[in-house]
Short mmCIF file of C-alpha atoms in Angstrom, two decimals:
data_model
loop_
_atom_site.label_atom_id
_atom_site.label_comp_id
_atom_site.label_asym_id
_atom_site.label_seq_id
_atom_site.Cartn_x
_atom_site.Cartn_y
_atom_site.Cartn_z
CA MET B 1 -6.02 -18.65 -13.81
CA THR B 2 -9.29 -16.73 -13.66
CA THR B 3 -9.62 -13.04 -12.87
CA GLY B 4 -10.99 -13.78 -9.40
CA GLU B 5 -8.09 -16.06 -8.56
CA ALA B 6 -5.58 -13.49 -9.79
CA LEU B 7 -7.33 -10.85 -7.68
CA ARG B 8 -7.22 -12.97 -4.54
CA LEU B 9 -3.59 -13.93 -5.16
CA THR B 10 -2.57 -10.29 -5.57
CA LEU B 11 -4.35 -9.23 -2.39
CA SER B 12 -2.79 -12.13 -0.49
CA TRP B 13 0.65 -11.09 -1.72
CA LEU B 14 0.10 -7.48 -0.67
CA ALA B 15 -1.08 -8.52 2.79
CA THR B 16 1.85 -10.90 3.17
CA TYR B 17 4.30 -8.23 2.00
CA GLY B 18 2.88 -5.74 4.50
CA LEU B 19 3.55 -8.18 7.34
CA HIS B 20 6.99 -9.33 6.18
CA SER B 21 8.28 -5.88 5.24
CA THR B 22 7.30 -4.58 8.68
CA LEU B 23 9.32 -7.39 10.27
CA PHE B 24 12.39 -6.75 8.09
CA LEU B 25 12.36 -2.93 8.09
CA GLY B 26 11.26 -2.60 11.70
CA GLY B 27 13.92 -5.07 12.79
CA ALA B 28 16.64 -3.21 10.87
CA TRP B 29 15.57 0.13 12.34
CA LEU B 30 15.46 -1.27 15.87
CA LEU B 31 18.86 -2.92 15.52
CA CYS B 32 20.46 0.27 14.17
CA ARG B 33 18.94 2.24 17.03
CA LEU B 34 19.90 -0.12 19.84
CA ARG B 35 23.16 -1.63 18.63
CA PRO B 36 24.22 -0.38 15.19
CA PRO B 37 26.94 -2.31 13.34
CA ARG B 38 30.33 -0.65 13.69
CA ILE B 39 31.17 -1.18 10.02
CA ASP B 40 29.21 0.95 7.55
CA ARG B 41 29.27 -1.85 5.01
CA ASN B 42 27.37 -4.14 7.37
CA ARG B 43 24.78 -1.44 8.01
CA GLU B 44 24.35 -1.11 4.28
CA ARG B 45 23.91 -4.86 3.89
CA LEU B 46 21.31 -4.84 6.63
CA TRP B 47 19.25 -2.08 5.02
CA LYS B 48 19.46 -3.69 1.58
CA LEU B 49 18.14 -6.94 3.00
CA ALA B 50 15.38 -5.05 4.81
CA LEU B 51 14.37 -3.21 1.62
CA VAL B 52 14.05 -6.25 -0.65
CA GLY B 53 13.48 -8.91 2.02
CA GLY B 54 9.72 -8.32 2.26
CA VAL B 55 9.30 -8.62 -1.51
CA LEU B 56 11.35 -11.82 -1.73
CA SER B 57 9.89 -13.56 1.32
CA ALA B 58 6.28 -12.74 0.38
CA THR B 59 6.84 -14.11 -3.12
CA LEU B 60 8.56 -17.20 -1.71
CA GLN B 61 5.78 -17.85 0.78
CA LEU B 62 2.99 -17.70 -1.80
CA GLY B 63 5.11 -19.68 -4.26
CA LEU B 64 5.36 -22.49 -1.71
CA GLY B 65 1.59 -22.47 -1.28
CA ALA B 66 1.57 -21.20 2.30
CA GLN B 67 -0.74 -18.43 3.42
CA SER B 68 -0.22 -15.74 5.99
CA PRO B 69 -2.97 -15.11 8.57
CA LEU B 70 -4.14 -12.03 6.69
CA GLY B 71 -3.96 -13.74 3.33
CA SER B 72 -6.02 -16.77 4.42
CA PHE B 73 -8.62 -14.50 6.00
CA GLU B 74 -9.08 -12.68 2.73
CA LEU B 75 -9.52 -15.89 0.79
CA GLU B 76 -12.07 -17.25 3.30
CA ALA B 77 -14.06 -14.01 3.24
CA LEU B 78 -14.16 -13.99 -0.55
CA SER B 79 -15.22 -17.63 -0.71
CA ALA B 80 -17.99 -17.12 1.84
CA SER B 81 -19.37 -14.13 -0.01
CA ARG B 82 -19.45 -16.01 -3.31
CA SER B 83 -20.94 -19.27 -1.95
CA ALA B 84 -23.98 -17.71 -0.26
CA PRO B 85 -27.21 -19.55 -1.31
CA ALA B 86 -29.64 -17.85 -3.65
CA ARG B 87 -32.51 -18.01 -1.22
CA ALA B 88 -30.54 -16.03 1.33
CA ALA B 89 -29.89 -13.40 -1.32
CA ARG B 90 -33.68 -12.74 -1.66
CA PRO B 91 -35.29 -12.98 1.79
CA GLU B 92 -38.33 -11.03 0.53
CA LEU B 93 -39.55 -14.24 -1.17
CA ALA B 94 -39.75 -15.94 2.20
CA ALA B 95 -41.66 -12.96 3.60
CA GLU B 96 -44.18 -13.18 0.74
CA GLN B 97 -44.58 -16.90 1.34
CA ARG B 98 -45.29 -16.34 5.02
CA LEU B 99 -47.82 -13.69 4.10
CA ASN B 100 -49.59 -16.03 1.66
CA ASP B 101 -49.69 -18.82 4.23
CA THR B 102 -51.47 -16.64 6.81
CA PRO B 103 -54.90 -18.19 7.72
CA PRO B 104 -57.90 -16.11 6.65
CA HIS B 105 -59.60 -14.01 9.27
CA THR B 106 -63.07 -14.76 10.69
CA GLU B 107 -65.04 -12.13 8.86
CA PRO B 108 -67.45 -14.66 7.16
CA GLU B 109 -68.33 -16.11 10.56
CA SER B 110 -69.35 -12.69 11.83
CA ARG B 111 -71.51 -12.25 8.74
CA ALA B 112 -73.15 -15.64 9.37
CA VAL B 113 -73.99 -14.67 12.92
CA GLU B 114 -75.58 -11.39 11.85
CA PRO B 115 -78.87 -12.92 10.50
CA ALA B 116 -79.38 -14.88 13.73
CA ARG B 117 -78.99 -11.71 15.69
CA ASN B 118 -81.53 -9.97 13.52
CA GLU B 119 -84.00 -12.82 13.81
CA ALA B 120 -83.71 -13.33 17.56
CA ARG B 121 -83.61 -9.71 18.55
CA TRP B 122 -86.52 -7.24 18.31
CA PRO B 123 -85.97 -3.61 17.59
CA GLU B 124 -85.50 -1.53 20.70
CA THR B 125 -87.69 1.31 19.39
CA PRO B 126 -91.20 1.36 20.91
CA LEU B 127 -94.00 0.03 18.71
CA PRO B 128 -97.59 1.15 18.54
CA GLY B 129 -100.02 -0.69 20.68
CA PHE B 130 -101.68 -2.64 17.88
CA ALA B 131 -98.25 -3.64 16.43
CA ALA B 132 -97.12 -4.85 19.83
CA ALA B 133 -100.28 -6.89 20.08
CA LEU B 134 -99.55 -8.52 16.70
CA ARG B 135 -95.97 -9.55 17.73
CA PRO B 136 -95.93 -13.20 18.74
CA PRO B 137 -94.58 -14.01 22.17
CA LEU B 138 -90.96 -15.19 22.42
CA THR B 139 -90.47 -18.77 23.36
CA ASP B 140 -87.72 -19.98 25.70
CA ALA B 141 -85.77 -21.43 22.76
CA ALA B 142 -85.85 -18.10 20.92
CA VAL B 143 -84.66 -16.29 24.00
CA GLU B 144 -81.69 -18.72 24.32
CA VAL B 145 -80.82 -18.22 20.64
CA ALA B 146 -80.88 -14.46 21.09
CA ARG B 147 -78.62 -14.66 24.11
CA ASP B 148 -76.13 -16.94 22.31
CA ALA B 149 -76.08 -14.53 19.39
CA GLU B 150 -75.45 -11.64 21.78
CA ARG B 151 -72.46 -13.51 23.23
CA SER B 152 -71.04 -14.64 19.86
CA VAL B 153 -71.07 -11.21 18.26
CA PRO B 154 -68.32 -9.73 20.48
CA ASP B 155 -66.25 -12.90 19.99
CA ALA B 156 -66.60 -12.63 16.22
CA GLU B 157 -65.79 -8.94 16.25
CA SER B 158 -62.71 -9.53 18.43
CA GLY B 159 -61.63 -12.34 16.05
CA ALA B 160 -61.99 -10.01 13.10
CA SER B 161 -59.97 -7.33 14.90
CA ALA B 162 -57.29 -9.89 15.74
CA GLY B 163 -57.17 -10.93 12.09
CA VAL B 164 -56.73 -7.34 10.97
CA ALA B 165 -53.99 -6.79 13.58
CA SER B 166 -52.28 -9.99 12.45
CA VAL B 167 -52.32 -8.79 8.83
CA GLY B 168 -50.86 -5.44 9.92
CA LYS B 169 -48.09 -7.11 11.83
CA GLU B 170 -47.27 -9.35 8.88
CA HIS B 171 -47.23 -6.32 6.57
CA ALA B 172 -44.85 -4.47 8.90
CA ARG B 173 -42.75 -7.61 9.17
CA SER B 174 -42.57 -7.95 5.41
CA SER B 175 -41.61 -4.26 5.00
CA LEU B 176 -38.84 -4.67 7.55
CA ALA B 177 -37.68 -7.85 5.83
CA SER B 178 -37.67 -6.05 2.48
CA ARG B 179 -35.57 -3.22 3.91
CA SER B 180 -33.23 -5.69 5.55
CA SER B 181 -32.89 -7.58 2.30
CA ARG B 182 -31.97 -4.41 0.41
CA LEU B 183 -29.41 -3.50 3.07
CA GLY B 184 -28.09 -7.04 3.02
CA ALA B 185 -27.81 -6.93 -0.77
CA ILE B 186 -25.80 -3.69 -0.57
CA THR B 187 -23.58 -5.16 2.15
CA ARG B 188 -23.01 -8.34 0.16
CA THR B 189 -22.25 -6.31 -2.96
CA LEU B 190 -19.65 -4.27 -1.09
CA GLY B 191 -18.31 -7.42 0.54
CA ALA B 192 -17.90 -9.04 -2.85
CA ARG B 193 -16.36 -5.98 -4.49
CA TRP B 194 -14.08 -4.58 -1.79
CA PRO B 195 -11.08 -6.61 -2.99
CA ALA B 196 -11.45 -5.10 -6.47
CA LEU B 197 -11.84 -1.61 -4.96
CA VAL B 198 -8.73 -2.02 -2.79
CA LEU B 199 -6.72 -3.41 -5.69
CA GLY B 200 -7.91 -0.62 -8.00
CA LEU B 201 -6.91 2.03 -5.45
CA TRP B 202 -3.46 0.45 -5.05
CA VAL B 203 -2.94 0.28 -8.82
CA ALA B 204 -4.03 3.90 -9.27
CA LEU B 205 -1.76 5.29 -6.55
CA GLY B 206 1.12 3.03 -7.58
CA LEU B 207 0.84 4.15 -11.20
CA ALA B 208 0.75 7.78 -10.07
CA GLY B 209 3.98 7.27 -8.13
CA VAL B 210 5.69 5.45 -10.98
CA THR B 211 4.52 8.16 -13.40
CA GLY B 212 6.18 10.79 -11.23
CA LEU B 213 9.36 8.73 -11.15
CA VAL B 214 9.36 8.35 -14.94
CA ALA B 215 8.73 12.07 -15.32
CA SER B 216 11.76 12.87 -13.14
CA TRP B 217 13.92 10.45 -15.12
CA THR B 218 12.67 11.94 -18.41
CA CYS B 219 13.48 15.44 -17.18
CA LEU B 220 16.99 14.31 -16.27
CA ARG B 221 17.51 12.72 -19.67
CA ALA B 222 16.26 15.89 -21.34
CA ARG B 223 18.84 17.93 -19.43
CA MET B 224 21.50 15.52 -20.63
CA LEU B 225 20.66 16.16 -24.28
CA GLY B 226 23.45 17.94 -26.04
CA ARG B 227 26.10 16.69 -23.64
CA GLU B 228 29.60 16.33 -25.06
CA ARG B 229 31.44 13.06 -24.81
CA LEU B 230 35.11 13.59 -23.96
CA SER B 231 37.44 11.87 -26.39
CA ASP B 232 40.70 13.51 -25.31
CA GLY B 233 42.11 16.01 -22.88
CA PRO B 234 43.71 15.93 -19.40
CA LEU B 235 40.44 15.15 -17.64
CA LEU B 236 39.90 12.03 -19.75
CA GLU B 237 43.52 10.97 -19.17
CA ARG B 238 43.08 11.20 -15.40
CA PHE B 239 39.87 9.21 -15.65
CA GLU B 240 41.48 6.44 -17.71
CA ARG B 241 44.45 6.18 -15.35
CA LEU B 242 42.09 5.89 -12.41
CA HIS B 243 40.00 3.35 -14.32
CA ALA B 244 43.05 1.19 -14.97
CA ARG B 245 44.51 1.57 -11.47
CA ALA B 246 41.26 0.47 -9.83
CA ARG B 247 40.97 -2.46 -12.27
CA VAL B 248 37.43 -1.62 -13.33
CA ARG B 249 36.46 -4.12 -16.00
CA ARG B 250 33.52 -2.33 -17.57
CA ARG B 251 34.08 0.47 -20.05
CA VAL B 252 32.72 3.77 -18.71
CA ARG B 253 31.95 6.80 -20.84
CA LEU B 254 32.82 10.32 -19.64
CA SER B 255 30.80 13.33 -20.75
CA VAL B 256 30.25 16.98 -19.77
CA SER B 257 27.15 19.15 -20.00
CA ALA B 258 26.42 22.81 -19.36
CA ARG B 259 22.81 22.05 -18.36
CA ILE B 260 23.56 20.22 -15.09
CA ALA B 261 25.02 21.54 -11.86
CA ALA B 262 25.94 18.32 -10.05
CA PRO B 263 27.85 15.28 -11.34
CA PHE B 264 26.14 11.91 -11.38
CA SER B 265 26.63 8.34 -12.56
CA THR B 266 24.03 6.52 -14.62
CA GLY B 267 23.52 3.51 -16.82
CA LEU B 268 23.30 -0.22 -16.21
CA LEU B 269 24.32 -1.68 -19.55
CA TRP B 270 26.22 1.39 -20.77
CA PRO B 271 27.60 3.13 -17.66
CA GLU B 272 28.42 6.79 -17.93
CA VAL B 273 29.73 9.59 -15.72
CA CYS B 274 28.28 12.98 -16.61
CA LEU B 275 29.98 16.10 -15.20
CA PRO B 276 29.06 19.78 -15.19
CA ARG B 277 31.15 21.83 -17.56
CA ALA B 278 32.35 23.89 -14.60
CA VAL B 279 34.47 20.90 -13.53
CA LEU B 280 36.87 21.69 -16.40
CA THR B 281 37.48 25.26 -15.25
CA ASP B 282 36.63 25.67 -11.56
CA LEU B 283 38.29 22.60 -9.98
CA THR B 284 41.95 21.82 -9.48
CA PRO B 285 43.44 18.63 -10.95
CA ALA B 286 43.43 16.99 -7.51
CA GLN B 287 39.76 17.89 -7.01
CA GLN B 288 38.91 16.61 -10.48
CA GLU B 289 40.58 13.28 -9.79
CA ALA B 290 38.81 12.93 -6.42
CA LEU B 291 35.46 13.73 -8.03
CA LEU B 292 36.04 11.24 -10.84
CA ALA B 293 36.96 8.55 -8.33
CA HIS B 294 33.81 9.21 -6.30
CA GLU B 295 31.54 8.89 -9.36
CA LEU B 296 33.37 5.84 -10.63
CA ALA B 297 32.84 4.21 -7.24
CA HIS B 298 29.06 4.51 -7.70
CA LEU B 299 29.31 2.48 -10.90
CA VAL B 300 31.63 -0.10 -9.38
CA ARG B 301 29.17 -0.61 -6.52
CA ARG B 302 26.18 -0.62 -8.91
CA ASP B 303 24.53 2.14 -6.94
CA PRO B 304 22.36 3.38 -9.87
CA ALA B 305 20.60 0.00 -9.92
CA TRP B 306 20.02 0.06 -6.16
CA PHE B 307 18.76 3.63 -6.30
CA GLY B 308 16.29 2.63 -9.01
CA ILE B 309 15.10 -0.38 -7.01
CA GLY B 310 14.65 1.75 -3.90
CA PHE B 311 12.62 4.41 -5.69
CA LEU B 312 10.48 1.79 -7.45
CA ILE B 313 9.68 -0.09 -4.24
CA GLU B 314 8.90 3.15 -2.43
CA ARG B 315 6.47 4.30 -5.15
CA LEU B 316 4.76 0.99 -5.88
CA LEU B 317 4.50 -0.22 -2.27
CA PHE B 318 3.68 3.20 -0.86
CA PHE B 319 1.57 1.79 2.00
CA GLN B 320 4.81 0.77 3.75
CA PRO B 321 6.27 4.07 5.06
CA LEU B 322 9.50 2.40 6.23
CA ASN B 323 10.56 1.92 2.60
CA ARG B 324 11.44 5.60 2.38
CA LEU B 325 13.55 5.32 5.51
CA ALA B 326 15.46 2.39 4.02
CA ARG B 327 16.03 4.22 0.73
CA VAL B 328 17.35 7.34 2.46
CA GLN B 329 19.65 5.29 4.67
CA LEU B 330 21.03 3.42 1.66
CA ALA B 331 21.66 6.67 -0.22
CA GLU B 332 23.61 8.14 2.71
CA LEU B 333 25.64 4.98 3.23
CA ALA B 334 26.41 4.81 -0.51
CA GLU B 335 27.86 8.33 -0.43
CA LEU B 336 30.05 7.45 2.54
CA ALA B 337 31.26 4.27 0.87
CA CYS B 338 32.10 6.15 -2.34
CA ASP B 339 34.01 8.77 -0.35
CA ASP B 340 36.12 6.02 1.21
CA TRP B 341 36.68 4.39 -2.19
CA ALA B 342 37.84 7.70 -3.69
CA VAL B 343 40.23 8.41 -0.83
CA ARG B 344 41.58 4.87 -1.00
CA TRP B 345 42.47 5.18 -4.71
CA THR B 346 43.53 8.83 -4.82
CA GLY B 347 44.64 9.66 -1.27
CA GLY B 348 43.06 13.11 -1.56
CA ARG B 349 41.07 13.63 1.62
CA LEU B 350 41.28 17.41 1.52
CA ALA B 351 40.76 17.52 -2.26
CA LEU B 352 37.51 15.55 -2.04
CA ALA B 353 36.25 17.56 0.95
CA SER B 354 36.83 20.87 -0.83
CA CYS B 355 35.31 19.45 -4.02
CA LEU B 356 32.11 18.55 -2.16
CA THR B 357 31.67 22.09 -0.83
CA GLU B 358 32.38 23.57 -4.27
CA VAL B 359 29.79 21.40 -5.99
CA ALA B 360 27.26 22.22 -3.26
CA GLY B 361 27.71 25.90 -4.12
CA TRP B 362 26.95 25.16 -7.78
CA VAL B 363 23.76 23.34 -6.91
CA ILE B 364 22.52 26.09 -4.60
CA GLY B 365 23.39 28.75 -7.16
CA GLU B 366 21.47 26.95 -9.91
CA ARG B 367 18.34 26.80 -7.80
CA ALA B 368 18.58 30.54 -7.11
CA ARG B 369 18.78 29.83 -3.37
CA LEU B 370 15.02 29.21 -3.28
CA VAL B 371 15.18 25.51 -2.47
CA THR B 372 18.05 24.05 -0.47
CA PRO B 373 19.10 20.60 -1.69
CA PRO B 374 18.58 17.88 0.92
CA GLY B 375 21.70 17.18 2.94
CA LEU B 376 23.53 20.36 1.91
CA ALA B 377 22.34 22.70 4.64
CA GLY B 378 22.06 22.81 8.38
CA HIS B 379 24.51 22.89 11.29
CA ARG B 380 24.93 19.10 11.31
CA SER B 381 23.94 18.42 7.73
CA ARG B 382 24.93 15.32 5.84
CA LEU B 383 27.42 17.34 3.81
CA GLY B 384 29.03 18.65 6.96
CA GLN B 385 29.24 15.16 8.41
CA ARG B 386 30.85 13.86 5.23
CA VAL B 387 33.45 16.65 5.22
CA GLU B 388 34.21 16.10 8.89
CA ARG B 389 34.50 12.37 8.30
CA LEU B 390 36.90 12.91 5.39
CA LEU B 391 39.15 15.19 7.42
CA ASP B 392 39.34 12.77 10.35
CA GLU B 393 42.88 11.38 10.14
CA ARG B 394 42.09 8.65 12.64
CA ARG B 395 39.80 6.93 10.17
CA SER B 396 41.33 4.61 7.63
CA PRO B 397 39.68 4.29 4.20
CA ALA B 398 41.20 0.85 3.73
CA GLY B 399 39.13 -1.76 1.97
CA GLU B 400 36.66 -3.60 4.12
CA PRO B 401 37.21 -7.33 4.62
CA ALA B 402 35.00 -9.82 2.82
CA ALA B 403 32.00 -11.20 4.67
CA PRO B 404 31.45 -14.84 3.60
CA TRP B 405 28.95 -15.22 6.44
CA TRP B 406 26.54 -12.67 4.99
CA PRO B 407 24.90 -14.67 2.11
CA PRO B 408 23.90 -17.66 4.30
CA LEU B 409 22.70 -15.30 7.02
CA ALA B 410 20.53 -13.36 4.58
CA ALA B 411 19.16 -16.59 3.07
CA GLY B 412 18.36 -17.93 6.52
CA ALA B 413 16.49 -14.75 7.46
CA LEU B 414 14.43 -14.90 4.26
CA ALA B 415 13.56 -18.56 4.79
CA LEU B 416 12.65 -18.00 8.45
CA VAL B 417 10.28 -15.12 7.70
CA ALA B 418 8.78 -16.89 4.67
CA LEU B 419 8.00 -20.08 6.57
CA ALA B 420 6.96 -18.57 9.90
CA GLY B 421 5.59 -15.15 8.91
#
């Protein structure tokens, strides 16, 4: 595959993704606004499909050899710009050829007529008497020649003037053609290079976004340096009992650090739950167990992987603003699902609600109350909604039923958009 083909294929994929992602994300947003699913798990499935559906369907469509309307337009424009004939690229040559083919003007004819005029026409100045007597009389033929010369001189002069005007017009025409050719060359150059410019701009902005993401991850890993892995103690015992009761197959490490203020779960191959050191001293055993269950639920659901995918898609495909909406919705729904999982396995509604407010105080205190963490402030903040939801006795945190209909539905939606988008 040549560089030009790779360039055209990349631009076609980006155009196709822009169309497909708008269909998926816009459809999910519209459905959640008009008739949202009653089960949070179905809402989460819908947003996950919307987030990755554009990437998968665009790749599937180009893999099958089909082209979207935008993609085919790009390929046709690039082909037309590269197959332009060489003579059209230099129209000034044609202008020079037309100038060389211009018939010569009639200046020699006017010069040929001039001697006849001089011979057939006497000077108009008066002559002395003896000189006038010496001048021979004009015959009728000489008079006719003089009159014809008189009539031909204006015609010759007008022909010469017309020739000069014709040369001026051709010169102006050639100057205009030269200017038009330069403008056309610039336009063709931009037309041939705009795909590379667009692709370069996308790569630059995408790399900037990914660099910021890597910098944030590096900062987090730096704050985790020096963390202490728990090998014994009551907190580890509670965590292992919960691990066994929930039948989690993967081995999960538990660590504490004094350099973080909020607990989090991380790791794909080597999962780990990292807690602030204040958890050991400032939380009750019931709160500790509820917090451990919440973080363990993130690993069971593989939320770290989904969070990474969401951030990566948002940064790389930044020209789709709905990606951020999907990522935020998935983060909120993941927190709600982990709250339900923790209550289901510990039964501590009040313990988890009080733990959430306690941890929010740690986060705000660490940031010196200068920046309020998203979702932890406001009259109807996300934290407040989560606490209110936990304390609602009418809600049951029971496990949600399986949805065998979801995989074929998702596959059908991908195929439909890929073949018809």
